[in-house]
Amino acid sequence: MGEQEEKKVGSQPIYQIKSEYDVYVKMRDGVRLCVDVYRPAAEGRFPALLGMSAFGKTIQVRHWDKSINAEAGDPNYLVPRGYAHVVADVRGSCQSEGELHCIHSKQEQEDGYDLVEWIAQQPWCDGNVGMVGPSYYGLMQMLVAAQQPPHLKAIFAYDSPGDWYREGAYEGGILSDFFINVASKYPIRKFVPAVERENSPETLDRIIKERENDPEIKFNSRFLNILKNRWLNPVFFDLLMHPTDGPFYWERSPYTKYDKIKIPVYTGSGWYGYTITHLTGAFRNYAGVKGPKKMIISGPYFRGIDHPFALSWREYHDLLIRWYDYWLKGIDTKIMDEPPIKIFVMGVNQFRYENEWPLARTAWTKLYLRPMGRLSDQPETVMDEPHCFVQMPPRMTNVMQSLKYTSPPLAQPIEVTGPIALYLYASIDQEDTNWIAALKDVYPDGSTVELTRGWLKASHRALDPEKSKPWLPYHTHVNPEPVKPGKIYKYAIEIRPTSNVFGAGHCIQLEICNIDFPPPIYITERGAQTYHLACSKTVLHKIYCNEEYQSHLLLPIIPHTDPSQWITRRKTGEV
């Protein structure tokens, strides 16, 4: 069999739109949420799609700039195809009443249940409800589905995190600045930080001072300012005050509720780049839910550079319609006849179908770190000196030091598709550091493309042996343990999944560092800013690669693919 072409079958635009703004819906505790309703201007009942977030429904839809993504979904696309579209402000935000108990709280999840059931009872709804939107909206889909509202029949949870702690707030146990900008944009009306409800005023004052005196926090002016003035960014304040995994994150993470999600789930994301927070969630959610499910992983958004095969959220609307036509309207769009997984393979820039993840035909391959910056399929057995680099903190330098390991030019193309792990035997001369590892494709002209990366705070090295797999180490992130300076430890580092064909003449490269500066580097009075909270001290890193300590990269090499799995795309951007 040769390549196959996808069949596009779905509802066509035949309806005009009727809009109702600022409708107030009473929740079970009497608090009223404000929603906008867009529905077909026709007699009859229609399935409905709900989107809810703290971003503000008015900005998301009514004042939407068509040049950007409206995460709530586009009613101009959805409603003409026979769907009601309801966009809600979560409690404590914009025009909705009540208090916001940090985003995605149990209270917010229960509100989602109540909104679904309210929608199902409206005279314009036929009782079949789905949900819509990526990121915040996608996570709310997973959490509301776990509440099991009777009329929620399916979800399309694109770009939904699966684990609040590991995928966004603290990647590898290292505080990320991802939410400091996103959360500052929430139009919050009334917010009560979770940490305030969890502690007495005296205890709260004490733990705030402890965080302020953390050497790493002390030299980050943005984070320190939020600790001292929580009203500036109350959501990020909650993240700062919860540095380890625990009930705060479990309440907001779909992975703790997979057994309660019974309805069909479509999940997905794009490869590493801007969406790395969501990428891991797509795989985690797909593996975790047990009902009917599908997943799509498209081209990446690299930091600062849009990949030509990266898709905007609106470009998924045709796929969303096919999904909901099948589950809410009973139209056989053939979507469930297709294999469950669809991935974009970089390097050849083409989609293909798969049936499982990781792929059953994976040849797990070790590439060993060798002297002279080599990456080899043979371990080092002669040289015994450690490989070293020294990194000063960002208040002293804006230069990143690293070690690079590069394979010889490839004689023939090699495909790497799947999860990746790095096993380092290493010592440091301080009590902690950040291990950051990046996988790159080096082109024959010397240019490089970073495909993916992983993080691990050295004090968070403890593994959960029951949840860990060789290609997917799982860290507990509960009780950090300082490193004993000079002692050699084994660090198992999860590197986010990827799919890339390294062409003939290309090289596979691994870069290891402990700091990540954004381009361009921004300098404050306290030093250079970083993507992740940097170490406060100068650290000497030693990586051991010898007969006893065989530091290596574990790669998922794909030896062959049936030609029938490749998909012929009608046009760029079509999914």
Coordinates of C-alpha atoms in Angstrom, one line a residue:
M1 CA 0.0 0.0 0.0
G2 CA 1.1 3.5 -0.7
E3 CA 0.5 6.8 1.0
Q4 CA -3.1 7.6 1.8
E5 CA -5.1 10.8 1.6
E6 CA -7.4 11.8 4.5
K7 CA -11.1 12.3 3.8
K8 CA -12.5 15.5 5.1
V9 CA -16.1 15.0 6.1
G10 CA -18.0 17.4 8.4
S11 CA -20.9 19.8 8.9
Q12 CA -21.0 22.7 6.4
P13 CA -21.7 26.4 7.3
I14 CA -25.5 27.0 6.7
Y15 CA -26.6 29.0 9.7
Q16 CA -26.6 32.6 10.7
I17 CA -25.5 33.6 14.2
K18 CA -27.6 34.9 17.1
S19 CA -25.6 36.3 20.0
E20 CA -26.6 36.8 23.6
Y21 CA -24.1 38.7 25.8
D22 CA -23.6 38.8 29.5
V23 CA -26.0 36.0 30.5
Y24 CA -25.8 35.2 34.2
V25 CA -25.9 31.6 35.3
K26 CA -26.4 30.6 38.9
M27 CA -24.0 27.9 40.3
R28 CA -24.9 25.4 43.1
D29 CA -23.7 27.8 45.8
G30 CA -25.7 30.8 44.4
V31 CA -22.7 32.5 42.8
R32 CA -23.4 33.7 39.2
L33 CA -21.1 33.3 36.3
C34 CA -21.3 35.5 33.3
V35 CA -21.4 33.9 29.9
D36 CA -21.8 34.8 26.2
V37 CA -24.0 32.6 24.0
Y38 CA -23.6 32.3 20.3
R39 CA -26.1 30.0 18.6
P40 CA -27.7 29.3 15.2
A41 CA -30.4 31.8 14.3
A42 CA -32.9 29.1 13.5
E43 CA -35.6 27.1 15.1
G44 CA -34.6 23.8 16.7
R45 CA -32.2 22.4 19.1
F46 CA -28.4 22.0 18.6
P47 CA -25.4 20.5 20.3
A48 CA -23.4 23.0 22.3
L49 CA -19.7 23.6 23.0
L50 CA -18.5 25.3 26.2
G51 CA -15.3 27.2 26.7
M52 CA -14.3 28.6 30.2
S53 CA -11.2 30.4 31.4
A54 CA -9.9 33.4 33.4
F55 CA -8.8 35.2 30.2
G56 CA -12.0 37.1 29.7
K57 CA -14.7 36.1 27.3
T58 CA -15.1 39.6 25.9
I59 CA -11.5 39.9 24.8
Q60 CA -11.5 36.3 23.6
V61 CA -14.4 36.6 21.2
R62 CA -16.1 40.0 20.9
H63 CA -12.9 42.0 20.8
W64 CA -10.9 39.3 19.2
D65 CA -8.1 40.4 16.8
K66 CA -8.3 38.0 13.9
S67 CA -4.5 38.0 13.6
I68 CA -4.2 36.0 16.9
N69 CA -5.6 32.8 18.3
A70 CA -8.9 33.1 20.2
E71 CA -8.5 30.1 22.5
A72 CA -12.2 30.1 23.4
G73 CA -12.9 29.0 19.8
D74 CA -14.2 30.9 16.8
P75 CA -18.1 31.2 16.9
N76 CA -18.0 32.4 13.3
Y77 CA -16.7 28.9 12.3
L78 CA -18.5 26.8 14.9
V79 CA -22.1 28.2 14.9
P80 CA -22.8 28.2 11.2
R81 CA -22.0 24.5 11.3
G82 CA -24.8 23.9 13.7
Y83 CA -23.3 24.3 17.1
A84 CA -24.2 26.6 20.0
H85 CA -21.0 28.2 21.5
V86 CA -21.0 29.3 25.1
V87 CA -18.0 31.2 26.4
A88 CA -17.7 31.7 30.2
D89 CA -15.7 33.8 32.6
V90 CA -14.7 31.6 35.6
R91 CA -15.7 32.9 39.0
G92 CA -13.7 35.8 40.4
S93 CA -12.7 36.9 36.9
C94 CA -14.1 39.7 34.7
Q95 CA -17.9 39.9 35.1
S96 CA -18.4 36.7 37.1
E97 CA -19.2 36.8 40.8
G98 CA -17.3 35.0 43.6
E99 CA -13.7 34.4 44.5
L100 CA -11.0 32.8 42.3
H101 CA -9.2 30.2 44.4
C102 CA -6.3 30.1 42.1
I103 CA -7.0 28.8 38.6
H104 CA -8.4 25.3 38.0
S105 CA -9.5 24.8 41.6
K106 CA -12.0 22.1 42.6
Q107 CA -14.5 25.0 42.9
E108 CA -13.9 25.9 39.2
Q109 CA -14.2 22.3 38.2
E110 CA -17.6 22.0 39.9
D111 CA -18.7 25.2 38.2
G112 CA -17.9 23.5 34.9
Y113 CA -20.3 20.7 35.8
D114 CA -23.0 23.2 36.6
L115 CA -22.4 25.1 33.3
V116 CA -22.6 21.9 31.3
E117 CA -25.9 21.0 32.9
W118 CA -27.3 24.5 32.5
I119 CA -26.5 24.5 28.8
A120 CA -28.2 21.1 28.4
Q121 CA -31.4 22.4 29.8
Q122 CA -31.7 25.4 27.5
P123 CA -34.4 25.4 24.8
W124 CA -31.8 25.8 22.0
C125 CA -29.7 22.8 23.1
D126 CA -30.5 19.2 22.2
G127 CA -28.8 17.9 25.4
N128 CA -25.5 17.0 23.8
V129 CA -22.6 19.1 25.2
G130 CA -18.9 19.2 24.4
M131 CA -16.1 21.6 25.3
V132 CA -13.7 23.7 23.3
G133 CA -10.3 25.5 23.5
P134 CA -6.6 24.7 24.2
S135 CA -4.3 25.4 27.2
Y136 CA -6.4 26.8 30.1
Y137 CA -9.6 25.8 28.2
G138 CA -8.2 22.4 27.4
L139 CA -7.2 21.7 31.0
M140 CA -10.7 22.7 32.1
Q141 CA -12.1 20.2 29.7
M142 CA -10.2 17.4 31.4
L143 CA -11.0 18.5 34.9
V144 CA -14.7 19.0 34.1
A145 CA -14.9 15.6 32.4
A146 CA -13.6 14.1 35.7
Q147 CA -16.7 15.7 37.4
Q148 CA -18.8 13.5 35.1
P149 CA -21.7 15.9 34.2
P150 CA -24.3 13.6 32.6
H151 CA -24.7 15.8 29.4
L152 CA -21.0 16.2 28.6
K153 CA -20.6 13.6 25.8
A154 CA -17.0 14.2 24.6
I155 CA -14.1 16.7 24.8
F156 CA -11.4 18.0 22.5
A157 CA -8.7 18.9 25.0
Y158 CA -6.0 20.2 22.8
D159 CA -2.8 21.6 24.5
S160 CA -4.0 20.5 27.9
P161 CA -1.4 19.9 30.6
G162 CA -1.8 16.6 32.4
D163 CA 0.4 17.5 35.5
W164 CA 0.4 21.0 36.8
Y165 CA 3.7 20.6 38.7
R166 CA 5.9 18.8 36.2
E167 CA 4.7 20.3 32.9
G168 CA 4.5 24.0 33.7
A169 CA 5.2 25.3 37.2
Y170 CA 8.4 23.3 38.0
E171 CA 9.9 21.5 35.0
G172 CA 12.2 18.9 36.5
G173 CA 11.7 20.6 39.9
I174 CA 13.0 24.0 38.5
L175 CA 10.7 26.9 38.7
S176 CA 9.7 28.1 35.2
D177 CA 8.8 31.7 34.3
F178 CA 6.1 30.5 31.9
F179 CA 3.2 31.5 34.0
I180 CA 4.7 34.8 35.2
N181 CA 3.7 36.5 32.0
V182 CA 0.5 34.4 31.2
A183 CA -0.9 34.8 34.7
S184 CA -0.3 38.5 34.8
K185 CA -2.9 38.9 32.0
Y186 CA -5.8 37.3 33.8
P187 CA -8.5 40.0 34.4
I188 CA -9.0 38.8 38.0
R189 CA -11.8 40.5 39.9
K190 CA -11.4 38.8 43.3
F191 CA -8.6 36.4 44.2
V192 CA -7.8 34.5 47.3
P193 CA -4.4 32.6 47.0
A194 CA -4.6 29.0 47.9
V195 CA -1.7 29.3 50.3
E196 CA -3.7 31.9 52.3
R197 CA -6.5 29.4 52.8
E198 CA -4.0 26.6 53.7
N199 CA -2.2 28.5 56.5
S200 CA -2.7 30.7 59.5
P201 CA -1.5 34.4 59.0
E202 CA 1.5 33.7 61.3
T203 CA 2.5 30.5 59.3
L204 CA 2.0 32.3 56.0
D205 CA 4.3 35.2 57.1
R206 CA 7.0 32.7 58.1
I207 CA 6.9 30.7 54.9
I208 CA 6.9 33.8 52.8
K209 CA 10.0 35.0 54.5
E210 CA 11.6 31.6 54.0
R211 CA 10.9 31.8 50.2
E212 CA 12.2 35.4 50.1
N213 CA 15.5 34.2 51.7
D214 CA 15.9 31.4 49.3
P215 CA 19.3 32.3 47.6
E216 CA 17.9 31.6 44.2
I217 CA 14.7 33.7 44.7
K218 CA 16.7 36.5 46.4
F219 CA 18.5 37.3 43.2
N220 CA 15.5 37.2 40.9
S221 CA 13.9 40.6 41.1
R222 CA 10.6 39.6 39.4
F223 CA 10.0 36.6 41.7
L224 CA 11.0 38.5 44.8
N225 CA 8.7 41.4 43.9
I226 CA 5.7 39.1 43.6
L227 CA 6.5 37.5 47.0
K228 CA 6.5 41.0 48.5
N229 CA 3.5 42.2 46.5
R230 CA 1.3 39.2 45.9
W231 CA -1.5 41.3 44.3
L232 CA 0.8 42.0 41.3
N233 CA 0.5 38.4 40.1
P234 CA -1.5 36.3 42.6
V235 CA -1.6 33.2 40.5
F236 CA 2.2 33.1 40.2
F237 CA 2.4 33.9 43.9
D238 CA 0.7 30.6 44.6
L239 CA 3.2 28.8 42.4
L240 CA 6.1 30.4 44.2
M241 CA 4.6 29.3 47.5
H242 CA 4.3 25.7 46.4
P243 CA 7.8 24.6 45.4
T244 CA 7.2 20.9 45.7
D245 CA 4.5 18.5 44.4
G246 CA 1.5 18.0 46.6
P247 CA -2.2 18.5 47.1
F248 CA -2.2 22.0 45.5
Y249 CA -1.1 20.5 42.2
W250 CA -2.9 17.2 42.6
E251 CA -6.2 19.1 42.8
R252 CA -5.5 20.8 39.5
S253 CA -3.9 17.9 37.5
P254 CA -5.9 15.6 35.3
Y255 CA -3.5 12.7 35.9
T256 CA -4.9 12.3 39.4
K257 CA -8.4 11.9 37.9
Y258 CA -8.0 9.7 34.8
D259 CA -10.1 6.9 36.3
K260 CA -13.1 9.3 36.4
I261 CA -12.8 10.4 32.8
K262 CA -15.1 8.1 30.9
I263 CA -16.1 10.0 27.8
P264 CA -14.3 10.2 24.5
V265 CA -11.2 12.4 24.6
Y266 CA -9.2 14.0 21.7
T267 CA -5.9 15.4 22.9
G268 CA -2.9 16.8 21.2
S269 CA -0.2 19.5 20.9
G270 CA 2.8 20.6 18.8
W271 CA 6.4 19.4 19.1
Y272 CA 8.8 21.3 21.3
G273 CA 9.1 25.0 21.1
Y274 CA 6.6 27.5 22.6
T275 CA 4.2 24.6 23.4
I276 CA 6.5 22.4 25.4
T277 CA 4.4 22.9 28.5
H278 CA 1.5 21.3 26.6
L279 CA 3.4 18.7 24.7
T280 CA 4.1 16.4 27.6
G281 CA 0.5 16.8 28.8
A282 CA -0.8 15.5 25.5
F283 CA 1.1 12.2 25.8
R284 CA 0.3 11.9 29.5
N285 CA -3.4 12.5 28.9
Y286 CA -3.5 10.1 26.0
A287 CA -1.8 7.3 28.0
G288 CA -4.0 8.0 31.1
V289 CA -7.6 8.1 29.8
K290 CA -9.1 4.7 29.1
G291 CA -12.2 5.5 27.0
P292 CA -12.3 6.2 23.2
K293 CA -9.4 8.5 22.5
K294 CA -7.3 10.1 19.8
M295 CA -4.2 12.2 19.7
I296 CA -2.5 14.6 17.2
I297 CA 1.0 16.1 17.4
S298 CA 1.7 18.7 14.8
G299 CA 4.7 20.8 13.8
P300 CA 6.4 22.9 16.4
Y301 CA 6.6 26.5 17.4
F302 CA 10.3 27.1 18.0
R303 CA 11.1 30.0 20.4
G304 CA 10.9 33.1 18.2
I305 CA 10.5 31.1 14.9
D306 CA 7.2 29.7 13.6
H307 CA 7.8 26.4 12.0
P308 CA 6.2 26.3 8.5
F309 CA 4.2 23.3 9.5
A310 CA 3.1 24.6 12.9
L311 CA -0.7 25.0 13.1
S312 CA -2.6 27.7 14.8
W313 CA -5.5 26.7 17.1
R314 CA -8.1 27.9 14.5
E315 CA -6.6 25.5 11.9
Y316 CA -7.8 22.7 14.1
H317 CA -11.4 23.7 13.9
D318 CA -12.2 21.4 11.0
L319 CA -10.8 18.4 13.0
L320 CA -12.8 19.6 16.0
I321 CA -16.0 19.6 13.9
R322 CA -15.3 16.1 12.6
W323 CA -14.9 14.9 16.2
Y324 CA -18.0 16.5 17.5
D325 CA -20.1 15.7 14.4
Y326 CA -19.3 12.1 15.3
W327 CA -19.9 12.2 19.0
L328 CA -22.6 14.9 19.4
K329 CA -24.5 14.7 16.1
G330 CA -24.1 11.0 15.3
I331 CA -22.7 11.7 11.8
D332 CA -20.2 9.1 10.6
T333 CA -17.3 11.4 9.7
K334 CA -15.0 8.3 9.5
I335 CA -12.8 9.9 12.2
M336 CA -12.9 6.8 14.4
D337 CA -11.9 4.6 11.4
E338 CA -8.5 6.2 11.4
P339 CA -5.6 5.0 13.6
P340 CA -5.7 6.7 17.0
I341 CA -2.5 8.7 16.8
K342 CA -1.4 11.2 14.1
I343 CA 2.1 12.7 14.4
F344 CA 4.1 15.2 12.4
V345 CA 7.5 13.9 11.5
M346 CA 10.1 16.7 11.3
G347 CA 12.9 16.4 8.8
V348 CA 10.6 14.9 6.2
N349 CA 7.8 17.3 7.3
Q350 CA 4.9 14.9 6.8
F351 CA 2.1 13.5 9.0
R352 CA 1.6 9.8 9.6
Y353 CA -0.6 7.5 11.6
E354 CA 0.5 5.4 14.5
N355 CA -1.4 2.9 16.7
E356 CA 0.5 3.3 20.1
W357 CA 3.0 5.4 22.0
P358 CA 5.9 4.7 22.4
L359 CA 5.9 3.0 19.0
A360 CA 6.1 -0.8 19.3
R361 CA 8.8 -1.0 16.7
T362 CA 11.1 1.3 18.6
A363 CA 14.8 0.2 18.7
W364 CA 15.9 1.7 22.0
T365 CA 19.5 2.8 21.4
K366 CA 22.2 4.1 23.8
L367 CA 24.6 6.8 22.6
Y368 CA 27.4 7.3 25.0
L369 CA 29.1 10.5 26.0
R370 CA 32.8 10.3 25.0
P371 CA 35.9 12.6 25.3
M372 CA 36.5 15.3 22.7
G373 CA 32.7 16.0 22.6
R374 CA 31.9 12.7 20.8
L375 CA 28.5 10.9 21.0
S376 CA 29.0 7.3 20.1
D377 CA 27.3 3.9 20.1
Q378 CA 30.3 2.5 22.0
P379 CA 31.1 3.4 25.6
E380 CA 34.3 5.0 26.8
T381 CA 36.6 2.4 28.5
V382 CA 40.1 4.1 28.5
M383 CA 39.9 7.8 29.4
D384 CA 39.0 8.4 33.1
E385 CA 39.0 12.2 33.5
P386 CA 35.6 13.8 34.0
H387 CA 34.3 16.3 31.5
C388 CA 33.8 19.7 33.2
F389 CA 32.1 23.1 32.9
V390 CA 31.7 26.0 35.3
Q391 CA 28.7 28.2 35.3
M392 CA 28.5 31.5 37.1
P393 CA 25.1 32.7 38.2
P394 CA 23.1 35.2 36.0
R395 CA 23.9 38.1 38.4
M396 CA 27.5 37.7 37.3
T397 CA 27.4 36.7 33.7
N398 CA 25.1 36.5 30.6
V399 CA 27.2 33.8 29.0
M400 CA 26.0 30.2 29.1
Q401 CA 28.7 27.5 29.6
S402 CA 28.0 24.0 28.4
L403 CA 29.3 20.6 27.2
K404 CA 28.4 19.4 23.7
Y405 CA 28.5 15.9 22.4
T406 CA 28.1 15.3 18.7
S407 CA 27.8 12.1 16.6
P408 CA 29.8 11.6 13.4
P409 CA 27.9 12.7 10.2
L410 CA 25.2 10.1 9.5
A411 CA 25.8 7.8 6.5
Q412 CA 22.1 7.4 6.0
P413 CA 18.9 9.0 7.5
I414 CA 17.9 8.0 11.0
E415 CA 14.5 8.6 12.5
V416 CA 14.2 9.4 16.2
T417 CA 10.5 9.3 17.4
G418 CA 9.4 8.9 21.0
P419 CA 10.4 9.7 24.6
I420 CA 14.0 10.3 25.4
A421 CA 16.1 9.9 28.6
L422 CA 19.6 11.0 29.6
Y423 CA 21.5 9.2 32.3
L424 CA 24.3 11.2 33.8
Y425 CA 26.9 10.2 36.3
A426 CA 28.0 13.5 37.7
S427 CA 29.3 15.5 40.7
I428 CA 29.1 19.1 41.6
D429 CA 31.0 21.3 44.1
Q430 CA 27.8 22.8 45.6
E431 CA 24.6 21.4 47.2
D432 CA 22.5 21.9 44.1
T433 CA 22.4 22.7 40.4
N434 CA 20.1 22.6 37.4
W435 CA 20.7 20.0 34.8
I436 CA 19.4 21.1 31.4
A437 CA 19.9 18.9 28.3
A438 CA 19.0 19.8 24.7
L439 CA 18.8 17.5 21.7
K440 CA 19.8 19.1 18.4
D441 CA 19.9 18.3 14.7
V442 CA 23.2 19.6 13.2
Y443 CA 23.0 20.3 9.5
P444 CA 25.9 19.7 7.1
D445 CA 26.5 23.5 6.9
G446 CA 26.9 23.6 10.7
S447 CA 23.6 25.2 11.5
T448 CA 21.6 23.6 14.3
V449 CA 17.9 23.2 15.1
E450 CA 17.0 22.4 18.7
L451 CA 14.4 19.6 18.7
T452 CA 13.6 19.2 22.4
R453 CA 15.1 19.4 25.9
G454 CA 14.7 18.3 29.5
W455 CA 15.4 19.6 33.0
L456 CA 16.2 18.2 36.4
K457 CA 17.1 20.0 39.6
A458 CA 19.9 18.0 41.3
S459 CA 18.2 18.0 44.7
H460 CA 15.0 16.5 43.0
R461 CA 16.8 13.5 41.6
A462 CA 14.8 10.9 43.6
L463 CA 12.8 8.6 41.4
D464 CA 9.5 6.8 41.8
P465 CA 10.6 3.3 40.7
E466 CA 7.0 2.1 40.2
K467 CA 6.2 4.9 37.8
S468 CA 9.6 5.1 36.0
K469 CA 10.4 3.4 32.8
P470 CA 13.9 3.4 31.2
W471 CA 12.8 5.9 28.6
L472 CA 10.6 7.9 31.0
P473 CA 12.1 8.5 34.4
Y474 CA 9.5 9.8 36.9
H475 CA 10.7 12.0 39.8
T476 CA 8.7 12.3 43.0
H477 CA 9.5 16.1 43.6
V478 CA 8.2 15.8 47.2
N479 CA 11.3 15.8 49.5
P480 CA 14.3 17.5 47.8
E481 CA 17.6 16.3 49.2
P482 CA 20.7 18.5 48.8
V483 CA 23.6 17.1 47.0
K484 CA 26.8 16.1 48.9
P485 CA 29.5 18.2 47.1
G486 CA 32.0 16.0 45.3
K487 CA 29.9 12.8 45.4
I488 CA 29.0 11.1 42.1
Y489 CA 25.3 10.6 41.6
K490 CA 23.3 9.0 38.9
Y491 CA 20.8 11.6 37.4
A492 CA 18.0 10.2 35.2
I493 CA 16.7 13.1 33.1
E494 CA 13.5 13.1 31.1
I495 CA 13.9 14.8 27.8
R496 CA 10.6 15.7 26.1
P497 CA 9.5 13.5 23.2
T498 CA 10.2 14.3 19.6
S499 CA 9.9 13.0 16.1
N500 CA 12.6 13.9 13.6
V501 CA 14.5 12.3 10.7
F502 CA 18.1 13.2 10.9
G503 CA 19.2 13.3 7.2
A504 CA 22.3 11.8 5.7
G505 CA 25.3 14.0 6.5
H506 CA 23.5 15.4 9.6
C507 CA 24.8 14.9 13.2
I508 CA 22.9 14.2 16.4
Q509 CA 24.0 16.6 19.1
L510 CA 23.4 16.7 22.9
E511 CA 24.2 19.9 24.8
I512 CA 24.3 20.0 28.6
C513 CA 24.2 23.2 30.6
N514 CA 22.7 24.5 33.9
I515 CA 21.1 27.8 32.7
D516 CA 18.8 29.0 29.9
F517 CA 18.9 32.6 28.8
P518 CA 16.1 33.8 26.5
P519 CA 17.0 35.5 23.2
P520 CA 17.6 38.4 23.5
I521 CA 19.1 38.4 27.0
Y522 CA 17.4 40.9 29.2
I523 CA 19.6 42.5 32.0
T524 CA 18.1 43.8 35.2
E525 CA 19.7 45.4 38.2
R526 CA 20.0 41.9 39.7
G527 CA 21.5 40.3 36.6
A528 CA 20.3 38.5 33.5
Q529 CA 16.9 36.9 33.2
T530 CA 16.5 33.2 32.5
Y531 CA 13.6 30.9 31.5
H532 CA 14.0 28.9 34.6
L533 CA 15.1 29.9 38.1
A534 CA 18.9 29.8 37.9
C535 CA 21.4 28.7 40.5
S536 CA 22.6 31.5 42.8
K537 CA 26.2 30.2 43.1
T538 CA 29.0 29.4 40.7
V539 CA 28.9 25.6 40.1
L540 CA 31.6 23.3 38.9
H541 CA 30.0 20.3 37.0
K542 CA 31.9 17.1 36.4
I543 CA 30.4 14.4 34.1
Y544 CA 31.9 10.9 34.2
C545 CA 32.2 8.8 31.1
N546 CA 34.3 5.7 31.8
E547 CA 34.1 2.0 32.2
E548 CA 32.4 2.3 35.6
Y549 CA 30.2 5.4 34.9
Q550 CA 28.8 5.2 31.4
S551 CA 26.8 8.4 31.0
H552 CA 24.5 7.9 28.0
L553 CA 21.6 9.2 26.0
L554 CA 18.7 6.7 25.4
L555 CA 17.1 7.4 22.0
P556 CA 14.0 5.8 20.3
I557 CA 15.3 4.9 16.9
I558 CA 12.5 3.8 14.4
P559 CA 14.0 1.3 12.0
H560 CA 11.1 1.1 9.5
T561 CA 7.6 2.5 8.8
D562 CA 4.9 1.0 6.5
P563 CA 4.4 3.3 3.6
S564 CA 0.6 3.2 4.2
Q565 CA 1.0 5.0 7.4
W566 CA 2.1 8.3 5.7
I567 CA -0.6 10.8 5.0
T568 CA -0.9 12.8 1.8
R569 CA -1.9 16.4 2.8
R570 CA -4.1 18.3 0.4
K571 CA -2.6 21.6 1.4
T572 CA -0.2 23.1 4.0
G573 CA -1.9 23.7 7.3
E574 CA -4.7 21.1 6.8
V575 CA -5.1 18.5 9.6

